[in-house]
Tab-separated table of C-alpha atoms in Angstrom:
chain	number	residue	atom	x	y	z
D	1	MET	CA	130.177	80.961	-0.224
D	2	ILE	CA	131.843	84.034	1.324
D	3	LEU	CA	129.097	86.358	2.572
D	4	SER	CA	130.807	89.429	1.100
D	5	GLU	CA	130.225	87.907	-2.341
D	6	SER	CA	126.500	88.276	-1.669
D	7	GLY	CA	126.753	91.898	-0.535
D	8	TRP	CA	127.521	91.495	3.176
D	9	ASN	CA	129.317	94.567	4.547
D	10	ASP	CA	129.971	96.552	7.742
D	11	PHE	CA	126.402	97.921	7.770
D	12	PHE	CA	125.035	94.417	8.300
D	13	GLU	CA	127.991	93.134	10.330
D	14	GLU	CA	127.410	95.787	13.011
D	15	GLN	CA	123.795	94.690	13.353
D	16	PHE	CA	124.747	91.022	13.482
D	17	LEU	CA	127.112	91.625	16.411
D	18	ARG	CA	124.065	92.202	18.627
D	19	TRP	CA	123.116	88.559	18.034
D	20	SER	CA	126.558	87.113	18.666
D	21	GLY	CA	126.272	83.803	20.501
D	22	SER	CA	122.571	83.412	19.686
D	23	GLY	CA	123.138	80.547	17.268
D	24	LEU	CA	121.570	82.562	14.444
D	25	VAL	CA	123.347	82.688	11.079
D	26	PRO	CA	123.021	85.399	8.409
D	27	GLY	CA	121.706	84.766	4.931
D	28	ARG	CA	120.466	86.839	2.011
D	29	VAL	CA	117.056	86.376	0.444
D	30	VAL	CA	117.636	85.598	-3.237
D	31	GLY	CA	114.187	84.326	-4.183
D	32	GLU	CA	110.615	84.705	-3.029
D	33	ALA	CA	107.515	82.665	-3.787
D	34	GLY	CA	104.666	83.573	-1.473
D	35	TYR	CA	105.825	82.972	2.090
D	36	ILE	CA	108.620	80.577	1.129
D	37	TYR	CA	112.015	82.184	0.602
D	38	GLU	CA	115.233	81.013	-0.999
D	39	VAL	CA	118.185	82.177	1.076
D	40	GLU	CA	121.916	82.165	0.471
D	41	THR	CA	124.173	81.563	3.482
D	42	GLY	CA	127.864	80.892	3.933
D	43	THR	CA	127.231	77.174	3.358
D	44	GLY	CA	124.837	77.199	0.394
D	45	ARG	CA	121.259	77.854	-0.695
D	46	PHE	CA	118.244	76.763	1.318
D	47	ASN	CA	114.512	77.294	1.538
D	48	ALA	CA	113.233	79.184	4.555
D	49	GLN	CA	110.068	80.439	6.195
D	50	VAL	CA	109.432	82.912	9.008
D	51	SER	CA	108.974	81.693	12.579
D	52	GLY	CA	105.757	81.918	14.536
D	53	HIS	CA	107.356	84.555	16.778
D	54	PHE	CA	108.300	86.583	13.685
D	55	GLN	CA	104.679	86.546	12.510
D	56	TYR	CA	103.575	87.682	15.980
D	57	ILE	CA	105.891	90.702	16.168
D	58	ALA	CA	105.580	91.780	12.503
D	59	ALA	CA	103.576	95.010	12.305
D	60	GLY	CA	102.694	94.518	8.630
D	61	ARG	CA	103.626	92.919	5.336
D	62	ALA	CA	106.537	95.321	4.860
D	63	ASP	CA	108.263	93.758	7.878
D	64	TYR	CA	108.458	90.381	6.134
D	65	PRO	CA	111.543	89.408	4.116
D	66	ALA	CA	111.927	90.677	0.559
D	67	VAL	CA	114.447	89.746	-2.113
D	68	GLY	CA	117.712	91.469	-1.224
D	69	ASP	CA	117.103	91.376	2.520
D	70	TRP	CA	119.648	90.038	4.970
D	71	VAL	CA	117.970	87.787	7.526
D	72	LEU	CA	119.024	85.841	10.599
D	73	LEU	CA	118.264	82.147	10.414
D	74	ARG	CA	117.965	79.189	12.722
D	75	GLY	CA	118.042	75.484	11.891
D	76	GLU	CA	120.102	72.886	10.078
D	77	SER	CA	117.522	71.183	7.843
D	78	ASP	CA	116.595	71.985	4.263
D	79	LEU	CA	113.937	74.406	5.586
D	80	LEU	CA	115.494	77.111	7.743
D	81	ILE	CA	113.579	79.470	10.024
D	82	VAL	CA	113.788	83.261	9.658
D	83	GLU	CA	113.912	84.911	13.081
D	84	ARG	CA	114.919	88.480	12.144
D	85	VAL	CA	115.236	90.805	9.153
D	86	LEU	CA	118.227	93.130	9.485
D	87	ASP	CA	117.705	96.845	8.937
D	88	ARG	CA	117.640	97.764	5.256
D	89	LYS	CA	120.045	100.318	3.845
D	90	SER	CA	117.663	100.962	0.921
D	91	LEU	CA	114.485	99.560	-0.565
D	92	PHE	CA	112.079	99.861	-3.465
D	93	SER	CA	108.447	99.798	-2.461
D	94	ARG	CA	104.997	101.011	-3.375
D	95	LEU	CA	101.535	101.311	-1.923
D	96	ALA	CA	100.092	97.811	-2.184
D	97	ALA	CA	97.371	97.186	-4.754
D	98	GLY	CA	93.771	97.310	-3.573
D	99	LYS	CA	92.117	99.395	-0.881
D	100	ARG	CA	94.580	98.606	1.914
D	101	ILE	CA	97.239	101.159	2.823
D	102	ASP	CA	100.036	98.660	3.362
D	103	GLU	CA	103.532	99.143	1.997
D	104	GLN	CA	104.678	96.483	-0.464
D	105	VAL	CA	108.454	96.039	-0.461
D	106	ILE	CA	109.518	94.865	-3.904
D	107	ALA	CA	113.283	94.606	-3.334
D	108	SER	CA	115.763	95.801	-0.723
D	109	ASN	CA	119.397	96.691	-0.097
D	110	ILE	CA	119.794	97.983	-3.641
D	111	ASP	CA	122.633	100.248	-4.736
D	112	ILE	CA	121.378	101.007	-8.251
D	113	MET	CA	117.805	100.860	-9.530
D	114	PHE	CA	117.521	100.651	-13.308
D	115	ILE	CA	114.260	102.205	-14.502
D	116	VAL	CA	113.602	100.490	-17.847
D	117	ALA	CA	111.473	101.987	-20.603
D	118	SER	CA	111.228	100.558	-24.095
D	119	LEU	CA	111.176	102.322	-27.423
D	120	GLU	CA	109.043	100.014	-29.573
D	121	GLY	CA	106.300	102.614	-29.989
D	122	GLY	CA	103.865	101.414	-27.346
D	123	ARG	CA	102.992	102.895	-23.972
D	124	ASN	CA	106.101	101.480	-22.304
D	125	PHE	CA	107.766	104.872	-22.627
D	126	THR	CA	105.986	107.774	-20.969
D	127	GLN	CA	107.554	110.760	-19.286
D	128	ARG	CA	104.848	110.711	-16.629
D	129	GLY	CA	105.559	107.071	-15.834
D	130	ILE	CA	109.307	107.713	-15.582
D	131	GLU	CA	108.600	110.582	-13.178
D	132	ARG	CA	106.646	108.252	-10.904
D	133	TYR	CA	109.397	105.646	-10.934
D	134	ILE	CA	111.966	108.322	-10.040
D	135	VAL	CA	109.864	109.412	-7.054
D	136	MET	CA	109.599	105.810	-5.837
D	137	VAL	CA	113.336	105.137	-6.235
D	138	ASN	CA	114.278	108.410	-4.529
D	139	ASP	CA	112.108	107.498	-1.570
D	140	GLY	CA	113.914	104.194	-1.055
D	141	GLY	CA	117.482	105.476	-1.152
D	142	ALA	CA	118.894	103.687	-4.226
D	143	GLU	CA	120.611	105.503	-7.093
D	144	PRO	CA	118.293	105.683	-10.141
D	145	VAL	CA	119.528	105.084	-13.684
D	146	ILE	CA	117.193	105.254	-16.689
D	147	ILE	CA	117.577	102.628	-19.423
D	148	LEU	CA	115.921	103.207	-22.791
D	149	ASN	CA	115.766	99.678	-24.165
D	150	LYS	CA	115.090	98.378	-27.695
D	151	CYS	CA	116.911	101.243	-29.391
D	152	ASP	CA	117.508	98.869	-32.322
D	153	LEU	CA	113.899	99.589	-33.318
D	154	CYS	CA	114.508	103.349	-33.653
D	155	SER	CA	115.965	105.612	-36.281
D	156	GLU	CA	118.679	108.089	-35.276
D	157	THR	CA	116.136	110.911	-35.221
D	158	GLU	CA	113.780	108.918	-33.007
D	159	ARG	CA	116.644	108.085	-30.651
D	160	GLU	CA	117.486	111.753	-30.231
D	161	ASP	CA	113.838	112.559	-29.541
D	162	PHE	CA	113.581	109.839	-26.868
D	163	ILE	CA	116.836	110.955	-25.237
D	164	THR	CA	115.607	114.558	-25.130
D	165	MET	CA	112.267	113.560	-23.605
D	166	ALA	CA	113.905	111.305	-21.001
D	167	ARG	CA	116.499	113.875	-19.970
D	168	SER	CA	113.807	116.539	-19.603
D	169	VAL	CA	112.434	114.606	-16.613
D	170	ALA	CA	115.627	112.887	-15.445
D	171	GLY	CA	117.594	115.900	-14.281
D	172	ASP	CA	121.046	114.642	-13.255
D	173	ILE	CA	120.030	110.966	-13.483
D	174	PRO	CA	122.017	109.039	-16.136
D	175	VAL	CA	120.066	108.013	-19.246
D	176	LEU	CA	121.407	105.019	-21.191
D	177	MET	CA	120.326	104.047	-24.707
D	178	VAL	CA	120.665	100.267	-25.069
D	179	SER	CA	119.430	97.178	-26.865
D	180	ALA	CA	119.303	93.899	-24.979
D	181	LYS	CA	118.799	92.154	-28.340
D	182	THR	CA	121.866	93.490	-30.189
D	183	GLY	CA	123.993	94.299	-27.147
D	184	GLU	CA	124.339	97.950	-28.090
D	185	GLY	CA	125.001	100.103	-25.030
D	186	MET	CA	125.226	97.147	-22.656
D	187	GLU	CA	128.858	97.947	-21.807
D	188	GLN	CA	127.616	101.153	-20.176
D	189	VAL	CA	125.330	99.062	-17.974
D	190	ARG	CA	128.108	96.590	-17.133
D	191	GLY	CA	130.381	99.495	-16.258
D	192	LEU	CA	128.113	100.330	-13.329
D	193	LEU	CA	128.025	96.761	-12.007
D	194	SER	CA	131.267	96.344	-10.096
D	195	THR	CA	132.014	93.773	-7.400
D	196	GLY	CA	129.624	93.919	-4.453
D	197	VAL	CA	127.082	96.188	-6.147
D	198	THR	CA	123.428	95.127	-6.026
D	199	ALA	CA	121.231	96.466	-8.815
D	200	ALA	CA	117.566	95.903	-9.575
D	201	PHE	CA	115.455	96.409	-12.660
D	202	THR	CA	111.982	97.921	-12.632
D	203	GLY	CA	109.601	99.150	-15.295
D	204	PRO	CA	106.406	98.133	-17.058
D	205	SER	CA	105.804	94.640	-18.427
D	206	GLY	CA	107.304	94.326	-21.886
D	207	ALA	CA	110.073	96.865	-21.337
D	208	GLY	CA	112.695	94.110	-21.570
D	209	LYS	CA	113.928	93.783	-17.982
D	210	SER	CA	114.354	90.002	-18.216
D	211	ALA	CA	116.082	90.298	-21.598
D	212	LEU	CA	118.549	92.779	-20.110
D	213	ILE	CA	119.360	90.372	-17.275
D	214	ASN	CA	119.780	87.482	-19.732
D	215	ASN	CA	122.238	89.632	-21.687
D	216	LEU	CA	124.207	90.479	-18.535
D	217	LEU	CA	124.321	86.822	-17.496
D	218	GLY	CA	125.258	85.639	-20.967
D	219	ARG	CA	122.529	82.978	-20.938
D	220	ASP	CA	118.747	82.746	-20.962
D	221	VAL	CA	117.663	82.243	-17.362
D	222	GLN	CA	114.618	84.527	-17.429
D	223	ARG	CA	111.660	83.923	-19.715
D	224	THR	CA	110.841	86.732	-22.133
D	225	GLY	CA	107.679	87.334	-24.098
D	226	ALA	CA	106.305	89.222	-27.068
D	227	LEU	CA	104.154	92.322	-26.840
D	228	ARG	CA	100.415	92.249	-27.523
D	229	GLU	CA	99.789	93.284	-31.105
D	230	ASP	CA	96.778	95.499	-30.366
D	231	ASP	CA	98.444	97.973	-27.982
D	232	LEU	CA	102.107	96.877	-27.759
D	233	ARG	CA	101.750	96.317	-24.025
D	234	GLY	CA	103.829	93.642	-22.360
D	235	ARG	CA	102.643	90.473	-20.684
D	236	HIS	CA	103.898	89.437	-17.241
D	237	THR	CA	106.743	87.012	-17.964
D	238	THR	CA	108.518	87.566	-14.622
D	239	THR	CA	106.212	86.293	-11.904
D	240	ARG	CA	108.672	86.212	-9.006
D	241	ARG	CA	111.485	88.331	-7.669
D	242	GLU	CA	114.926	86.788	-7.900
D	243	LEU	CA	118.574	87.755	-7.350
D	244	PHE	CA	121.319	86.640	-9.752
D	245	HIS	CA	125.122	86.764	-9.479
D	246	LEU	CA	127.146	88.203	-12.369
D	247	GLU	CA	130.701	87.216	-13.271
D	248	SER	CA	131.799	90.742	-12.326
D	249	GLY	CA	130.866	90.043	-8.714
D	250	ALA	CA	127.787	92.272	-8.884
D	251	MET	CA	124.238	91.088	-8.254
D	252	VAL	CA	121.030	91.938	-10.126
D	253	ILE	CA	117.410	91.551	-9.099
D	254	ASP	CA	114.593	91.058	-11.594
D	255	THR	CA	111.127	92.223	-10.582
D	256	PRO	CA	107.700	91.760	-12.172
D	257	GLY	CA	106.252	94.642	-14.174
D	258	LEU	CA	104.196	97.047	-12.087
D	259	ARG	CA	100.681	97.911	-13.208
D	260	GLU	CA	100.030	100.363	-10.376
D	261	LEU	CA	102.659	102.996	-9.583
D	262	ARG	CA	101.558	104.382	-6.254
D	263	PRO	CA	104.437	105.848	-4.225
D	264	TYR	CA	104.419	105.063	-0.517
D	265	GLY	CA	106.830	107.789	0.566
D	266	ASP	CA	106.545	111.442	1.472
D	267	THR	CA	106.791	114.703	-0.447
D	268	GLU	CA	110.533	114.980	0.194
D	269	SER	CA	111.131	112.273	-2.422
D	270	LEU	CA	108.671	114.065	-4.707
D	271	ASP	CA	110.596	117.340	-4.452
D	272	ALA	CA	113.826	115.492	-5.257
D	273	ALA	CA	112.262	114.283	-8.522
D	274	PHE	CA	110.739	117.658	-9.436
D	275	THR	CA	113.598	119.913	-8.372
D	276	GLU	CA	112.609	122.888	-10.540
D	277	ILE	CA	109.150	122.961	-8.957
D	278	ALA	CA	110.569	122.608	-5.439
D	279	GLU	CA	113.014	125.444	-6.096
D	280	ALA	CA	110.321	127.657	-7.593
D	281	ALA	CA	108.080	127.012	-4.569
D	282	GLU	CA	110.591	128.875	-2.385
D	283	GLY	CA	109.497	132.075	-4.128
D	284	CYS	CA	105.777	131.655	-3.445
D	285	ARG	CA	104.030	134.372	-1.400
D	286	PHE	CA	102.616	131.843	1.068
D	287	SER	CA	104.762	129.197	2.766
D	288	ASP	CA	101.887	126.662	2.600
D	289	CYS	CA	101.085	127.382	-1.047
D	290	SER	CA	99.388	124.469	-2.806
D	291	HIS	CA	100.481	125.744	-6.241
D	292	THR	CA	96.937	125.488	-7.574
D	293	ASP	CA	95.133	128.840	-7.289
D	294	GLU	CA	96.888	131.039	-4.728
D	295	PRO	CA	97.982	134.578	-5.665
D	296	GLY	CA	101.722	135.096	-5.819
D	297	CYS	CA	102.461	131.454	-6.649
D	298	ALA	CA	105.899	131.307	-8.268
D	299	VAL	CA	105.237	127.777	-9.574
D	300	LEU	CA	102.085	128.796	-11.465
D	301	GLN	CA	103.954	131.809	-12.825
D	302	LEU	CA	106.609	129.547	-14.382
D	303	VAL	CA	103.926	127.208	-15.712
D	304	SER	CA	102.133	130.131	-17.391
D	305	GLU	CA	105.421	131.257	-18.922
D	306	GLY	CA	106.144	127.766	-20.249
D	307	ALA	CA	109.290	127.396	-18.126
D	308	ILE	CA	107.666	124.393	-16.438
D	309	GLU	CA	105.810	122.009	-18.746
D	310	TYR	CA	102.110	121.922	-17.868
D	311	GLU	CA	101.832	118.095	-18.061
D	312	ARG	CA	104.834	117.729	-15.751
D	313	TYR	CA	103.333	120.242	-13.311
D	314	GLN	CA	100.007	118.397	-13.447
D	315	ASN	CA	101.716	115.068	-12.684
D	316	TYR	CA	103.498	116.685	-9.732
D	317	ILE	CA	100.180	117.901	-8.293
D	318	THR	CA	98.547	114.490	-8.845
D	319	ILE	CA	101.345	112.575	-7.091
D	320	ARG	CA	101.506	115.113	-4.258
D	321	ASN	CA	97.762	114.800	-3.667
D	322	GLU	CA	98.078	111.000	-3.606
D	323	MET	CA	100.875	111.256	-1.028
D	324	ASN	CA	98.926	113.710	1.133
D	325	ASN	CA	95.855	111.480	1.026
D	326	LEU	CA	97.995	108.478	1.972
D	327	GLU	CA	99.407	110.351	4.974
D	328	MET	CA	95.878	111.156	6.107
D	329	MET	CA	94.883	107.507	5.718
D	330	LYS	CA	97.964	106.388	7.678
D	331	SER	CA	97.083	108.803	10.474
D	332	GLU	CA	93.487	107.592	10.571
D	333	LYS	CA	94.610	103.972	10.563
D	334	GLY	CA	96.977	104.722	13.438
D	335	ARG	CA	94.221	106.456	15.371
D	336	LEU	CA	91.855	103.524	14.948
D	337	GLU	CA	94.569	101.037	15.890
D	338	ARG	CA	95.399	103.020	19.041
D	339	LYS	CA	91.707	103.225	19.902
D	340	ALA	CA	91.294	99.455	19.467
D	341	ARG	CA	94.439	98.784	21.518
D	342	ASP	CA	93.301	101.100	24.333
D	343	LYS	CA	89.901	99.445	24.334
D	344	ALA	CA	91.493	95.997	24.580
D	345	ILE	CA	93.761	97.101	27.438
D	346	SER	CA	90.810	98.640	29.275
D	347	LYS	CA	88.887	95.394	28.910
D	348	LEU	CA	91.827	93.391	30.284
D	349	VAL	CA	92.113	95.709	33.300
D	350	LYS	CA	88.379	95.466	34.031
D	351	ASN	CA	88.480	91.682	33.791
D	352	TYR	CA	91.521	91.590	36.088
D	353	TYR	CA	89.796	93.556	38.837
D	354	LYS	CA	86.566	91.660	38.337
D	355	ASP	CA	88.375	88.340	38.791
D	356	HIS	CA	90.149	89.568	41.947
D	357	GLU	CA	86.946	90.866	43.526
D	358	ARG	CA	85.464	87.364	43.597
């Protein structure tokens, strides 16, 4: 296979030149199952795992390969060894589940991220959820596009209502009304997937991400499932991340539904998703205004006037507080790590002098 057909371009070529003559070959991660990866190289598809040296130098889980990554490989057997992950031009990540403060990279080197919501009447369409997805996509550098799936289940009036609600939080982001089942609107999606483009799908379980990919591929390669009858919530049918090639020459990545939407980025990506609040904040009396109870707050003024929806404002404050708390936790983690490292170095120095005094 020609590497350019898998998304190889000058951005990665320039990095690879540093390893010229090393014997390493480039490949793209197209599948992930635990710590075993499926990679696509110029000669075919192989399984791979990271080297012992890679594990030693990796600072955290986010340094490990993710679907969409370009990696440098060594070996000629059926199990290749990953020695390096090339710099990513974009990624989609979140704060990992649990109490740890690690970044979980879900997919990388994405040009377009489709945020999928479904219109069957359950909780798979919420403006607050879409806002969180937009923040996460903005932070990673991909271009967000909102897909409202299962429009075949809606009346014309309901469609208009959903479009209005989605656009009220989307800003300039495109909003597409589609049905993976009937094919309605899918040409708009295909129109964005030209040769060399890598797109990924994200959204809650049951939104129809796998069905959309099956429609694009023209065959059923991803398992789909029905919603629970009690609350119309989806079940996890996609359990692994995987990259597929389309006939157009584009690539698409399916990802499992996310139960926890905890952005890992900073408030710059938040402001990009809530532009009207960021713009209003420039008129606040105090430059460090928290937009909660200060006098002369331009944001609160617009909220009181109804120019900014209260629920949207409240979601902004919630996400901002989460991000600020995460930054504090990162700083504390860094302080403790530096303290532990300094302590270890001090111990090594003491032992060195002690050994040489004997």
